[in-house]
mmCIF file of C-alpha atoms and ligand atoms in Angstrom:
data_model
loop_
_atom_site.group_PDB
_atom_site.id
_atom_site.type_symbol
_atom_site.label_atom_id
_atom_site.label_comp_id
_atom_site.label_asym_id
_atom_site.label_seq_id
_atom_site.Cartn_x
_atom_site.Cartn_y
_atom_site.Cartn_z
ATOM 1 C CA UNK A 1 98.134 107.695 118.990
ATOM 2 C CA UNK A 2 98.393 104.734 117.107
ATOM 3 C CA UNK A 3 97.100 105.688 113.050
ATOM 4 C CA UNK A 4 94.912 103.050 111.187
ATOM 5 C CA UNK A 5 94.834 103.842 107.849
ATOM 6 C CA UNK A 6 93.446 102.492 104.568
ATOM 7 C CA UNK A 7 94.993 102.629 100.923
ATOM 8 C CA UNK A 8 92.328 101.922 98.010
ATOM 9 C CA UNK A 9 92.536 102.410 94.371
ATOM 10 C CA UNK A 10 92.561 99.833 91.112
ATOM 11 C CA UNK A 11 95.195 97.803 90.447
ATOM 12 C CA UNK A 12 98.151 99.570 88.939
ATOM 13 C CA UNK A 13 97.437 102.527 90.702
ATOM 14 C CA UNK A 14 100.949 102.672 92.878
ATOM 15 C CA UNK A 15 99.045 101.084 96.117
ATOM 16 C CA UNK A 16 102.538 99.000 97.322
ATOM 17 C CA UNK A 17 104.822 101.995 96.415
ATOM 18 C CA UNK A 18 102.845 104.871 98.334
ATOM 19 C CA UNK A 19 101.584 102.387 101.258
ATOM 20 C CA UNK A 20 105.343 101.253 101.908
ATOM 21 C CA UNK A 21 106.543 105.194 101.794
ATOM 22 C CA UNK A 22 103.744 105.948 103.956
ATOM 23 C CA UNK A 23 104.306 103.653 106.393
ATOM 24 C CA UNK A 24 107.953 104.680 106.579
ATOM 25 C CA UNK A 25 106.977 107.961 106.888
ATOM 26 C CA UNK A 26 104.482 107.775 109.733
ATOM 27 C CA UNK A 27 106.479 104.739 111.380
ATOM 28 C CA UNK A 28 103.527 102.783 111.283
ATOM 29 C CA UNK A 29 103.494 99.037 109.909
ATOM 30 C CA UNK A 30 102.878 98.705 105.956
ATOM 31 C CA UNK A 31 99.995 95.461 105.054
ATOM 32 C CA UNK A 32 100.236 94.340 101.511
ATOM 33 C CA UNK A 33 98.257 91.734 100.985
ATOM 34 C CA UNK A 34 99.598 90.222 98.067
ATOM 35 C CA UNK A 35 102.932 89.981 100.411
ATOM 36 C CA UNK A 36 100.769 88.339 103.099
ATOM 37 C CA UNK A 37 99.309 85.386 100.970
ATOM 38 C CA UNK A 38 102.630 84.836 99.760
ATOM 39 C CA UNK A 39 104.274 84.435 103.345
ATOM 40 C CA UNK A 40 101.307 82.112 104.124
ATOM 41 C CA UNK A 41 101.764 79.893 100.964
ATOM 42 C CA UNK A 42 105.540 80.018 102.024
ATOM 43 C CA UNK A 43 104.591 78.866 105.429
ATOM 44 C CA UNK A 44 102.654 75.685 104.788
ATOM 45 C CA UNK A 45 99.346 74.202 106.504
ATOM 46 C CA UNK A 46 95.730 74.179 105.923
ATOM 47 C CA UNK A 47 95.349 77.669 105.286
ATOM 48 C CA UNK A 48 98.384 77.646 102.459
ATOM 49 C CA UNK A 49 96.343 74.616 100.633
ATOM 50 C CA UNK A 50 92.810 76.352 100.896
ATOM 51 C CA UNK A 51 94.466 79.553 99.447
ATOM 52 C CA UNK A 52 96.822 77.697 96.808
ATOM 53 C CA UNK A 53 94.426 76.795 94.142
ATOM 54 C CA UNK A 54 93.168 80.483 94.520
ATOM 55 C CA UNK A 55 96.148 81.800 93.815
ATOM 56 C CA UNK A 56 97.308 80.002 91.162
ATOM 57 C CA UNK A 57 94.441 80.834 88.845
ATOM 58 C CA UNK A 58 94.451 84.955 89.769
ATOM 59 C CA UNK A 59 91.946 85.074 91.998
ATOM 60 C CA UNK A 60 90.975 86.305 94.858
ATOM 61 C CA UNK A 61 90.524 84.627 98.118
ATOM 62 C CA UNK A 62 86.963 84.327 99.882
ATOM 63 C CA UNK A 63 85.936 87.312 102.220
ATOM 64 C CA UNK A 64 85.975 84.626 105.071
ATOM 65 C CA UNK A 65 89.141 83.232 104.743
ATOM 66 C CA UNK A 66 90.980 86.585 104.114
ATOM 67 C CA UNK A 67 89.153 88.429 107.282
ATOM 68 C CA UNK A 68 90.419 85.243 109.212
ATOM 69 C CA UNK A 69 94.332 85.524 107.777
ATOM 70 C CA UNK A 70 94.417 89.229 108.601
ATOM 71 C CA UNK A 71 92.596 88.905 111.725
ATOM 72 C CA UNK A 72 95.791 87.163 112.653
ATOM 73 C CA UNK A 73 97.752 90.163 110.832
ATOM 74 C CA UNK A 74 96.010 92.746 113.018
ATOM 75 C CA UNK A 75 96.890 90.951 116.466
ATOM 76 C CA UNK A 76 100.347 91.073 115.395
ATOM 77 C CA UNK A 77 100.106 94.877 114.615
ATOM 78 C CA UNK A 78 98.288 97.186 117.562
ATOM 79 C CA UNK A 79 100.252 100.219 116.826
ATOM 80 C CA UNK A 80 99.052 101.097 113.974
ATOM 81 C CA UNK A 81 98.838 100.375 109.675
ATOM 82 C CA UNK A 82 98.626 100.921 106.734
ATOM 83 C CA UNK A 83 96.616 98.575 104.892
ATOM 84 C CA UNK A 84 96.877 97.602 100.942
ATOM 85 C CA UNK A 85 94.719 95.265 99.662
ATOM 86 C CA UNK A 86 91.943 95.054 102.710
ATOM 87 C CA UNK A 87 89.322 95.866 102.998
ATOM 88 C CA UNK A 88 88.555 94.690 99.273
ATOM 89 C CA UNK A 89 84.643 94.709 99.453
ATOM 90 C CA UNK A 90 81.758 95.930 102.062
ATOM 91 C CA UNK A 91 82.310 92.422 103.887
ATOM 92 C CA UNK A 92 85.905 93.133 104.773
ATOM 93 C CA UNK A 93 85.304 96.698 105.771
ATOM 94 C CA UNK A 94 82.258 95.280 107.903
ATOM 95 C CA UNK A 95 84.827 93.187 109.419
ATOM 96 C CA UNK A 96 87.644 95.194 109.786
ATOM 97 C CA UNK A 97 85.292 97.827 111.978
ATOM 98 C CA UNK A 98 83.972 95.488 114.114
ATOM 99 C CA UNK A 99 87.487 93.893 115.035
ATOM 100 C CA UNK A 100 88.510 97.969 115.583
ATOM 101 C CA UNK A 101 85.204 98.417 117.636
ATOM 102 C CA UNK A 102 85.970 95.535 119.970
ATOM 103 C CA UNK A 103 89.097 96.728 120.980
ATOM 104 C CA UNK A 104 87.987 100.685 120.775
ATOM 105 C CA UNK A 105 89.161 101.680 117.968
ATOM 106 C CA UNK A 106 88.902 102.885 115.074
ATOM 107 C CA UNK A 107 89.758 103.156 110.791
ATOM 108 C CA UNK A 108 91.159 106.942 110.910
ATOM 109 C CA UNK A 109 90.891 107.732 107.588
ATOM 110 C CA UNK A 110 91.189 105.998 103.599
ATOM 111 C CA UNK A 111 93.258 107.460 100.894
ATOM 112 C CA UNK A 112 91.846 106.648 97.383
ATOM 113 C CA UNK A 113 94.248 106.768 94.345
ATOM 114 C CA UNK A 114 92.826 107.969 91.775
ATOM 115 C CA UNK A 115 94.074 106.828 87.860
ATOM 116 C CA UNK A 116 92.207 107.115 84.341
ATOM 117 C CA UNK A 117 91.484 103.551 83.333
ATOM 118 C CA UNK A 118 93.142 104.715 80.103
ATOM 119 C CA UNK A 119 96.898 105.341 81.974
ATOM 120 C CA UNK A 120 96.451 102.015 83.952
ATOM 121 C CA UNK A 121 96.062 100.019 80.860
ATOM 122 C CA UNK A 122 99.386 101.721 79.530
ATOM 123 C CA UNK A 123 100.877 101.427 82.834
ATOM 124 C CA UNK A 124 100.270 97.469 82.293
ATOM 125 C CA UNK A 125 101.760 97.217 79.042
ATOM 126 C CA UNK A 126 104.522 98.882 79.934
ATOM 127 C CA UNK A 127 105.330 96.814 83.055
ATOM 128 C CA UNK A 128 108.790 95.285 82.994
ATOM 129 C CA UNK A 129 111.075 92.826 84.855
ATOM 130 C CA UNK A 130 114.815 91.520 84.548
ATOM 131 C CA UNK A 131 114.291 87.441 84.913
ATOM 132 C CA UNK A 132 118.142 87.107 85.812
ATOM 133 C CA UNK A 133 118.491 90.272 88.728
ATOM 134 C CA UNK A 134 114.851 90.763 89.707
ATOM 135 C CA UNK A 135 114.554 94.381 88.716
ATOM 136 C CA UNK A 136 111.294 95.616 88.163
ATOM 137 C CA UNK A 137 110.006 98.791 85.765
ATOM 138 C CA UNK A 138 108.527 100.591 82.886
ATOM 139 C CA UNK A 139 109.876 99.912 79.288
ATOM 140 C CA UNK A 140 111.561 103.356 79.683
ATOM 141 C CA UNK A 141 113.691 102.765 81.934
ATOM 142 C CA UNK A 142 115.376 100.011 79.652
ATOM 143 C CA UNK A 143 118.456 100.320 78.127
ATOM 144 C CA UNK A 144 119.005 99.812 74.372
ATOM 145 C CA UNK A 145 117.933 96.669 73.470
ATOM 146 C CA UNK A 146 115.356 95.921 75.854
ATOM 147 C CA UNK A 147 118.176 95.544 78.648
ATOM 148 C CA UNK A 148 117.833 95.226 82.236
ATOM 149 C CA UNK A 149 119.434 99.133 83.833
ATOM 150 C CA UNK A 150 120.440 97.016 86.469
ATOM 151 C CA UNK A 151 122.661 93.776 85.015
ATOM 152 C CA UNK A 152 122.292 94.096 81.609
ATOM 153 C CA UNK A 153 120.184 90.784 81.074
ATOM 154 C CA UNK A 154 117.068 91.181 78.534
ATOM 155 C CA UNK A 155 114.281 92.168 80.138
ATOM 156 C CA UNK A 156 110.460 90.427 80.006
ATOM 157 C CA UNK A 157 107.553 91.245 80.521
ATOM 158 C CA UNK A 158 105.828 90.889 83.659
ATOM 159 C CA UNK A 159 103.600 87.639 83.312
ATOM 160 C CA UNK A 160 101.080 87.979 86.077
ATOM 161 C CA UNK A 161 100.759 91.830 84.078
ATOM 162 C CA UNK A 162 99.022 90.163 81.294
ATOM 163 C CA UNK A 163 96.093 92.976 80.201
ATOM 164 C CA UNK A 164 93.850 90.434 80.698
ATOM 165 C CA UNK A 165 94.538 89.878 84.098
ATOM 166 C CA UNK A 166 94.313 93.556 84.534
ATOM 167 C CA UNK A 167 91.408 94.145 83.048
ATOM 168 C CA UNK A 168 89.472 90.755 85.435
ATOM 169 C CA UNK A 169 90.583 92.868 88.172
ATOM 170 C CA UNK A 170 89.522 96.071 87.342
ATOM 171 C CA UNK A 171 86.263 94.643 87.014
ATOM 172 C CA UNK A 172 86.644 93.288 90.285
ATOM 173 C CA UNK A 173 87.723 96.766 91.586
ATOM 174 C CA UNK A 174 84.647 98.745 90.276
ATOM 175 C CA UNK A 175 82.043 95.801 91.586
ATOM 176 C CA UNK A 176 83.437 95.118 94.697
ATOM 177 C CA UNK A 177 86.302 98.363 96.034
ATOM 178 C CA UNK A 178 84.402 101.070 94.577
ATOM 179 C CA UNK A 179 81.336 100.744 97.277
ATOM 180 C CA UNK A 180 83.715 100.708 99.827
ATOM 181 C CA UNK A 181 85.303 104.003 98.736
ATOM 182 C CA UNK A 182 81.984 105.256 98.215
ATOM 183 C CA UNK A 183 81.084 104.053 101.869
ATOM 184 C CA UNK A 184 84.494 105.853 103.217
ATOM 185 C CA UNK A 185 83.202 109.337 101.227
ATOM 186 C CA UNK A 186 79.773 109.289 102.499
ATOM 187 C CA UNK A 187 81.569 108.886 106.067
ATOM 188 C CA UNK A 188 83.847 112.177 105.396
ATOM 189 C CA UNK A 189 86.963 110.160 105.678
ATOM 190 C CA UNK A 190 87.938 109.628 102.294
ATOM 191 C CA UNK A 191 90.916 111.584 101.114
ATOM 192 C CA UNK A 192 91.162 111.114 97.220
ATOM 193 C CA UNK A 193 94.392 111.461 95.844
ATOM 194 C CA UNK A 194 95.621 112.309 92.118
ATOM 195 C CA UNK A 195 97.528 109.148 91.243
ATOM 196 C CA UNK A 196 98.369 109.876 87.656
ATOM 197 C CA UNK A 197 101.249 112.582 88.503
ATOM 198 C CA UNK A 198 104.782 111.488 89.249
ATOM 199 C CA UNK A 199 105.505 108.834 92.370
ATOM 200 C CA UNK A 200 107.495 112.225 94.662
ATOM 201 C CA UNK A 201 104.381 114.328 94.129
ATOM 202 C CA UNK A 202 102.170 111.641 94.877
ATOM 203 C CA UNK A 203 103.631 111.037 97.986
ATOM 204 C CA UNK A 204 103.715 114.594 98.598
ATOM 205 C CA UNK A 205 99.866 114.862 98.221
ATOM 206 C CA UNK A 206 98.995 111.405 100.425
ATOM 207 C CA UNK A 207 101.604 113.198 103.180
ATOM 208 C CA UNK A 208 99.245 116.031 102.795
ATOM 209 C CA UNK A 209 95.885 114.176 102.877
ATOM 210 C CA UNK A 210 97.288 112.408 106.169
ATOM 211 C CA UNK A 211 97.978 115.429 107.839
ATOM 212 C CA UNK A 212 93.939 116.559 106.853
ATOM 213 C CA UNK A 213 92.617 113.340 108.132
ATOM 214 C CA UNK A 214 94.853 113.576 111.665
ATOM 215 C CA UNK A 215 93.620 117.029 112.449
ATOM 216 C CA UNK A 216 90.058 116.114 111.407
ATOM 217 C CA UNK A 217 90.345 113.236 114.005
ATOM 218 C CA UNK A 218 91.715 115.657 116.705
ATOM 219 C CA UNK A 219 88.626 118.052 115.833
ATOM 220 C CA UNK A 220 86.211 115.399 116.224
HETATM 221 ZN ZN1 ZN B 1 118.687 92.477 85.714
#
């Protein structure tokens, strides 16, 4: 049975890390959306140029225009997701269950990672990335001298990290995400997941909450 699944949480929360193991996991295919917008700026056309200006300011892309780009994702993909990044508001998810209803199906379940504001705003600042290899990390895992573990180049900080940023998008989260997560709970199919332990028993608890929402499904 082909598994539709949705990943919410604020920004910083480990979304792309836990999706992609996820997806791996339960060989199903992994929907970032940040990854998506990129391949369609990469790609050229009328859609890059509505979506560039967007972009290249932070923000985020009208409910319209993304439900149209991953209307073309979701014909690509019939057997099954994970999606990161969509639905981002009550629009999205309106659309995303009326594209599922059409073709009779259904969102199985959404996982909600849950992180203290507090440890996302330390999470930001300690964001990391070698300019020469691409490496990406926390300040931690930096070797004396605020060297890359990877090629020994100095490190940076991540630009597009900037608290600031962060902090216009966890705005955005709690206007916007939060009433869809509170839409998923009120359905029963939210699975809320304690993001502020380590990545392995993270993924440990969203293999867990998976397993709940499949044999909910087969009970219902
Ligand atoms: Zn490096």
């Amino acid at each position: 049975m082909a598994l539709h699944l949705i990943l919410l949480g604020p920004p910083a929360s480990g979304k792309g890390t836990q999706g992609r193991r996820l997806a791996e996991r339960e060989e199903l295919a992994y929907l970032s959306t940040g990854a998506l917008l990129r391949e369609v700026l990469r790609n050229g056309g009328p859609v890059a140029d509505e979506v560039r200006p967007t972009l290249a300011v932070g923000g985020y892309v009208s409910d319209s225009l993304m439900c149209d780009i991953l209307e073309d994702w979701l014909a690509r993909h019939e057997d099954g997701w994970v999606l990161d990044g969509f639905p981002r508001t009550v629009a999205q998810d309106d659309f995303l269950k009326h594209w599922l209803a059409a073709k009779g199906q259904a969102v199985d379940g959404a996982l909600a990672l849950e992180v203290p504001k507090a440890e996302l705003v330390q999470r930001i600042e300690e964001r990391v990335e070698c300019p020469s290899c691409g490496w990406s990390g926390q300040t931690n895992q930096l070797k004396e001298g605020f060297q890359c573990p990877s090629c020994g180049e100095k490190a940076a900080r991540r630009d597009d990290d900037s608290l600031e940023n962060f902090m216009h998008r966890f705005e955005e989260y709690k206007e916007h995400t939060v009433p869809v997560i509170e839409r998923y709970r009120a359905l029963g199919m939210l699975a809320p997941v304690d993001a502020s332990e380590p990545i392995d028993v993270v993924s440990k608890c969203v293999e867990q909450a998976v397993n709940q929402l499949k044999s909910d499904g087969q009970k219902a």
